[in-house]
Structures are given as structure tokens and as C-alpha cells.
Tab-separated table of C-alpha atoms in Angstrom:
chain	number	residue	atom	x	y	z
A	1	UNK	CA	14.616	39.385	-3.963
A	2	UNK	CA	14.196	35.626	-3.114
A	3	UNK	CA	13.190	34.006	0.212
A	4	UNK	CA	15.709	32.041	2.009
A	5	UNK	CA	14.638	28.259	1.647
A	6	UNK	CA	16.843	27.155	4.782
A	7	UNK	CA	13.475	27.097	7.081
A	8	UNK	CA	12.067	24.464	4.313
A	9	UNK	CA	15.291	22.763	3.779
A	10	UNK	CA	15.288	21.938	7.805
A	11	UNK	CA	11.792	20.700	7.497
A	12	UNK	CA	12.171	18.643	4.505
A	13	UNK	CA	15.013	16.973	6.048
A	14	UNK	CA	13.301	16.262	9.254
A	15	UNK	CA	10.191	15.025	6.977
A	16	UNK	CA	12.681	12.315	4.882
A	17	UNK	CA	13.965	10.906	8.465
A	18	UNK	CA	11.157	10.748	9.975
A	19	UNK	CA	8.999	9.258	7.330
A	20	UNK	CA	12.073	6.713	6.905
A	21	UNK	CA	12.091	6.279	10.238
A	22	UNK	CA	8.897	5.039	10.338
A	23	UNK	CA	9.271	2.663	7.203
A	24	UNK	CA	11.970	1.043	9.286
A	25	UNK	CA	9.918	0.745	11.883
A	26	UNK	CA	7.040	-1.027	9.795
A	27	UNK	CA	9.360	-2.990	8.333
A	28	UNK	CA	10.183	-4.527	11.448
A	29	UNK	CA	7.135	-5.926	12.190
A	30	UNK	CA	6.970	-7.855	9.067
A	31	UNK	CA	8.361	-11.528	8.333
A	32	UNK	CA	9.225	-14.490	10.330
A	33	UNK	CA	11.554	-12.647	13.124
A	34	UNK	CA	8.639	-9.970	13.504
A	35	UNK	CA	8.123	-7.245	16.438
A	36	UNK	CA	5.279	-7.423	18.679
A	37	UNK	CA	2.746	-6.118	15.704
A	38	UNK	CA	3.307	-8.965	13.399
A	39	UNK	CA	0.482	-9.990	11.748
A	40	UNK	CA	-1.778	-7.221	13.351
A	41	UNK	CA	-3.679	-5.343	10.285
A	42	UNK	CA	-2.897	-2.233	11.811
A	43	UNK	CA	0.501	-2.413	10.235
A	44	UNK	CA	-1.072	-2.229	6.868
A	45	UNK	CA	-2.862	0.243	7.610
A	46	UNK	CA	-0.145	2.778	8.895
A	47	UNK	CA	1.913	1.967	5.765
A	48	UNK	CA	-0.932	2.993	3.793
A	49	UNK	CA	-1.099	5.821	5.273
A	50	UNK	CA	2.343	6.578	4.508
A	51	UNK	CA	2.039	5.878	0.986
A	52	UNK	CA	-1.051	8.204	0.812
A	53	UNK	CA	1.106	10.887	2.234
A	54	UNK	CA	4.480	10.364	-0.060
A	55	UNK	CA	2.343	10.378	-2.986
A	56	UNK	CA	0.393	13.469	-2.916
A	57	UNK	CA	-0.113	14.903	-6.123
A	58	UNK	CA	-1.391	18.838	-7.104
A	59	UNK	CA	-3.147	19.973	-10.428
A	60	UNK	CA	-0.505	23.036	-9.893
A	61	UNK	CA	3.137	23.540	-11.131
A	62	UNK	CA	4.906	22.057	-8.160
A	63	UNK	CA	2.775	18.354	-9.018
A	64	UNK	CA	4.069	16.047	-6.334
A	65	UNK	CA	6.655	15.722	-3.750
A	66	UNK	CA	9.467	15.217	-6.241
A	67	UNK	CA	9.211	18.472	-7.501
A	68	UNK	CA	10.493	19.515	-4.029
A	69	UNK	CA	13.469	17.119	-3.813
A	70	UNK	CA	11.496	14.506	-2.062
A	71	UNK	CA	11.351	11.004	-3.987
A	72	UNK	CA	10.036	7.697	-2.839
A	73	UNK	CA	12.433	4.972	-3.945
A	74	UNK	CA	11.382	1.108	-4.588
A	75	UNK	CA	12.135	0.439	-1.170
A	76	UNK	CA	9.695	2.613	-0.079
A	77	UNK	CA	12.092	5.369	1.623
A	78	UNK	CA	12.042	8.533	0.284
A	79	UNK	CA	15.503	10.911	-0.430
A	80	UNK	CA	15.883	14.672	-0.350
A	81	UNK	CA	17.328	16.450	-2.652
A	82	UNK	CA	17.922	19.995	-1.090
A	83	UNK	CA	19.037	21.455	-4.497
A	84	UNK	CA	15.525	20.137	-6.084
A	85	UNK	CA	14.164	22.172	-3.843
A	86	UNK	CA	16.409	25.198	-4.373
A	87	UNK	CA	15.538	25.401	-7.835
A	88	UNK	CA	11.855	24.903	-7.714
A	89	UNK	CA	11.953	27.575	-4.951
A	90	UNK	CA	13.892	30.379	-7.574
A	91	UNK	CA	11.182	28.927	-10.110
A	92	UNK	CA	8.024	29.712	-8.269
A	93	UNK	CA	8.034	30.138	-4.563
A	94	UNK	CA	4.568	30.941	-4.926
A	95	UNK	CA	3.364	27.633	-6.292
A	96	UNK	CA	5.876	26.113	-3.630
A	97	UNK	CA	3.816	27.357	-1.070
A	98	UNK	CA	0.208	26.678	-2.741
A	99	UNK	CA	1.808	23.340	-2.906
A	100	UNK	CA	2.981	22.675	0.701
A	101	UNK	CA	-0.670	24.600	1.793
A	102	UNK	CA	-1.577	24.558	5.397
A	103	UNK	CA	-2.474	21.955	8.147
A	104	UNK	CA	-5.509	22.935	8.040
A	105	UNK	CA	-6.307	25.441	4.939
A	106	UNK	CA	-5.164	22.376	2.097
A	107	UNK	CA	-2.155	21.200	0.221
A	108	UNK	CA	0.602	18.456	1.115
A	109	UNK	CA	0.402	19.532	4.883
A	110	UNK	CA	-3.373	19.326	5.210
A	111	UNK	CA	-3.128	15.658	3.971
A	112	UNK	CA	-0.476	14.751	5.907
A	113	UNK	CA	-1.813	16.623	9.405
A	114	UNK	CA	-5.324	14.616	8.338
A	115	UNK	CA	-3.293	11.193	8.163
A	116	UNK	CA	-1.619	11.697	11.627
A	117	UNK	CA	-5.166	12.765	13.303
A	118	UNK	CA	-6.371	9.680	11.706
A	119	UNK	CA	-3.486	7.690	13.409
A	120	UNK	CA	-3.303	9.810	16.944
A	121	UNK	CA	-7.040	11.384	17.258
A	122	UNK	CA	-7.670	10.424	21.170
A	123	UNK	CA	-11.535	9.139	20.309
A	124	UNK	CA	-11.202	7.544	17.044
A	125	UNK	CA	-7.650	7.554	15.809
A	126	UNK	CA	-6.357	3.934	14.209
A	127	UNK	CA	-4.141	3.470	17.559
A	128	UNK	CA	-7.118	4.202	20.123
A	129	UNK	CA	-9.277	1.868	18.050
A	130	UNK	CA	-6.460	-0.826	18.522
A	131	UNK	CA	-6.124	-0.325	22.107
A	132	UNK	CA	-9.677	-0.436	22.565
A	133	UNK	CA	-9.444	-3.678	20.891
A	134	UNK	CA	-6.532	-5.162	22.453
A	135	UNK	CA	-8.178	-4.914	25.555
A	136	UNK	CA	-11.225	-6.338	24.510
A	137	UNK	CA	-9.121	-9.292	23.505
A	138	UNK	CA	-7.506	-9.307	27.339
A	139	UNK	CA	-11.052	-9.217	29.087
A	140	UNK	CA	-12.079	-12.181	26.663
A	141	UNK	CA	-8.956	-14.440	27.242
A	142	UNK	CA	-8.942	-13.119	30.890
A	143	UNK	CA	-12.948	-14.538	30.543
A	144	UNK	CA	-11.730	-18.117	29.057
A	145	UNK	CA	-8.805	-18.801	31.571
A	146	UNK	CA	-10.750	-18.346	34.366
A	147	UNK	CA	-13.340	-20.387	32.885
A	148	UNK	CA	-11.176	-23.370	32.213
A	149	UNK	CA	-9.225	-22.695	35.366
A	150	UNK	CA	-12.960	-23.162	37.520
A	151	UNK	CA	-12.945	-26.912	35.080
A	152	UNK	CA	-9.495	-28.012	36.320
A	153	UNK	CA	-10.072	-27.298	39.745
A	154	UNK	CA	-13.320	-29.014	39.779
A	155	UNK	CA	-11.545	-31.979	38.007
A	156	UNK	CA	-9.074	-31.839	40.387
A	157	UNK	CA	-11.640	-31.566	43.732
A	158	UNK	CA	-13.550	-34.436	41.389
A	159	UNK	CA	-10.407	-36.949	41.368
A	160	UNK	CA	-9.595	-36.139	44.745
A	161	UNK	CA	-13.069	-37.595	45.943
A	162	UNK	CA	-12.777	-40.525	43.683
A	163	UNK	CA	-8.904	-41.411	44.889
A	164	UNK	CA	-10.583	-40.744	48.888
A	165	UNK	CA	-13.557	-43.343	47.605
A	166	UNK	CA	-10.909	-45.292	46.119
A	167	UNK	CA	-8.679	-45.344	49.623
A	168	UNK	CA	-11.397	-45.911	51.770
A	169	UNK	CA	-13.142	-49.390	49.614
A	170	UNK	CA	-9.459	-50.901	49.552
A	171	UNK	CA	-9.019	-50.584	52.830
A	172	UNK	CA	-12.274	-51.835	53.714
């Protein structure tokens, strides 16, 4: 008697587009015709955090995400392989699941639920920290304009008074 593996099939396919998905994504904010994030370290740091996740590695039979029909090409997408995952499944469902783990008990799933809390956590995650600092950055340039808006306008009320002084001696 074998387990059905269409429950993991459907998740490992939703895994390989979403994690492409999101390569595309970072991809897009790279180069000269970059999104809104180009040049902002946090890019870096989310496509680390993809690469931690795509190549998570075991001690046990089932070593890595390859094993399971899931492998990380050179250009940094990964492609499924459901029949990979057949066969591994027939071979040892057992060290399929010690592989795959739990969100929060260990395995593939614990290290990838720990890299999106790192990314989403509402007090400390990567994109709270950047908000928190792209705001700081608003207050500060919100700081300077008004500053050097307060020095044009006294330049302004200044050359006004000399162009009046100026007016009044000619026509004296």
C-alpha cells in the first residue's frame, strides 16, 4: 500500500511557480531599466533568502530538493520534475516526509516558514525594517526641503528689499 503523492505533487508545483515567480520579480529590479527597488540592498537580501531556501540540504536519504524533483538551474529558477518525486516517494515515503519536516517541528518547511517570518514578521521582518527606514528617509528629506525652502524665501523677501531700496535711491 503506497500513499497517493497528488497532495505533494500540487504543492511542489505551486512551490516551483511561486519561487520563480519571485526570481522574476527580483530580477526586475536589477540593471539599468530597474523597478522601484533598484539599488536598494534589500533586494540582495530577499534573493539570499531564496537561495538559502532552494538549497537546503539533509544528512538523510532524501539529501536536497532534487531528490524531490525540484532543481535550481543556472538561472536561478528551479524545475519540477513530478516523476522525481514519484519515485523517491515508492522509495521511501518515510524519509520523504522526515525530509519535507514541519513549519515548525524541522526539515525543508521549517527553513523555509523561518525565511518568510524573517521577510513578513510584523516587528522585525526585512520588509518592516525597510519601511521603517523608508520613512525615516521621508521625514529627513521632508526636514531638508523645508529647510532650504525657509532660505529661498528669505532670499527672495531679501532681494525684494534690496530691488524696493534700489527703486526708491533712483528715483530720488
Amino acid at each position: 500500500v503506497t500513499r497517493s503523492t497528488s497532495a505533494l505533487d500540487t504543492a511542489h508545483s505551486g512551490f516551483t511557480a511561486s519561487y520563480n515567480a519571485a526570481v522574476d520579480e527580483l530580477g526586475k529590479q536589477r540593471g539599468q531599466s530597474a523597478g522601484a527597488l533598484q539599488g536598494q540592498t534589500v533586494v540582495n537580501q530577499l534573493s539570499a533568502l531564496l537561495s538559502s531556501v532552494s538549497t537546503y540540504s539533509s544528512s538523510g536519504q532524501v539529501g536536497g530538493l532534487a531528490a524531490l524533483g525540484l532543481d535550481l538551474g543556472t538561472d536561478g529558477h528551479i524545475t519540477y520534475s513530478s516523476f522525481t518525486l514519484m519515485a523517491a516517494d515508492l522509495s521511501s515515503s518515510t524519509s520523504v516526509t522526515s525530509f519535507l519536516g514541519s513549519a515548525t517541528g524541522g526539515g525543508f518547511l521549517k527553513k523555509a516558514t523561518d525565511a518568510l517570518t524573517s521577510v513578513e514578521d510584523p516587528t522585525t521582518g526585512l520588509l518592516k525594517t525597510l519601511e521603517a527606514d523608508t520613512k525615516a528617509q521621508i521625514a529627513s528629506l521632508g526636514t531638508t526641503i523645508s529647510t532650504k525652502q525657509a532660505a529661498v524665501d528669505a532670499m527672495q523677501l531679501q532681494m525684494q528689499n534690496q530691488m524696493a531700496a534700489a527703486d526708491a535711491l533712483i528715483s530720488s
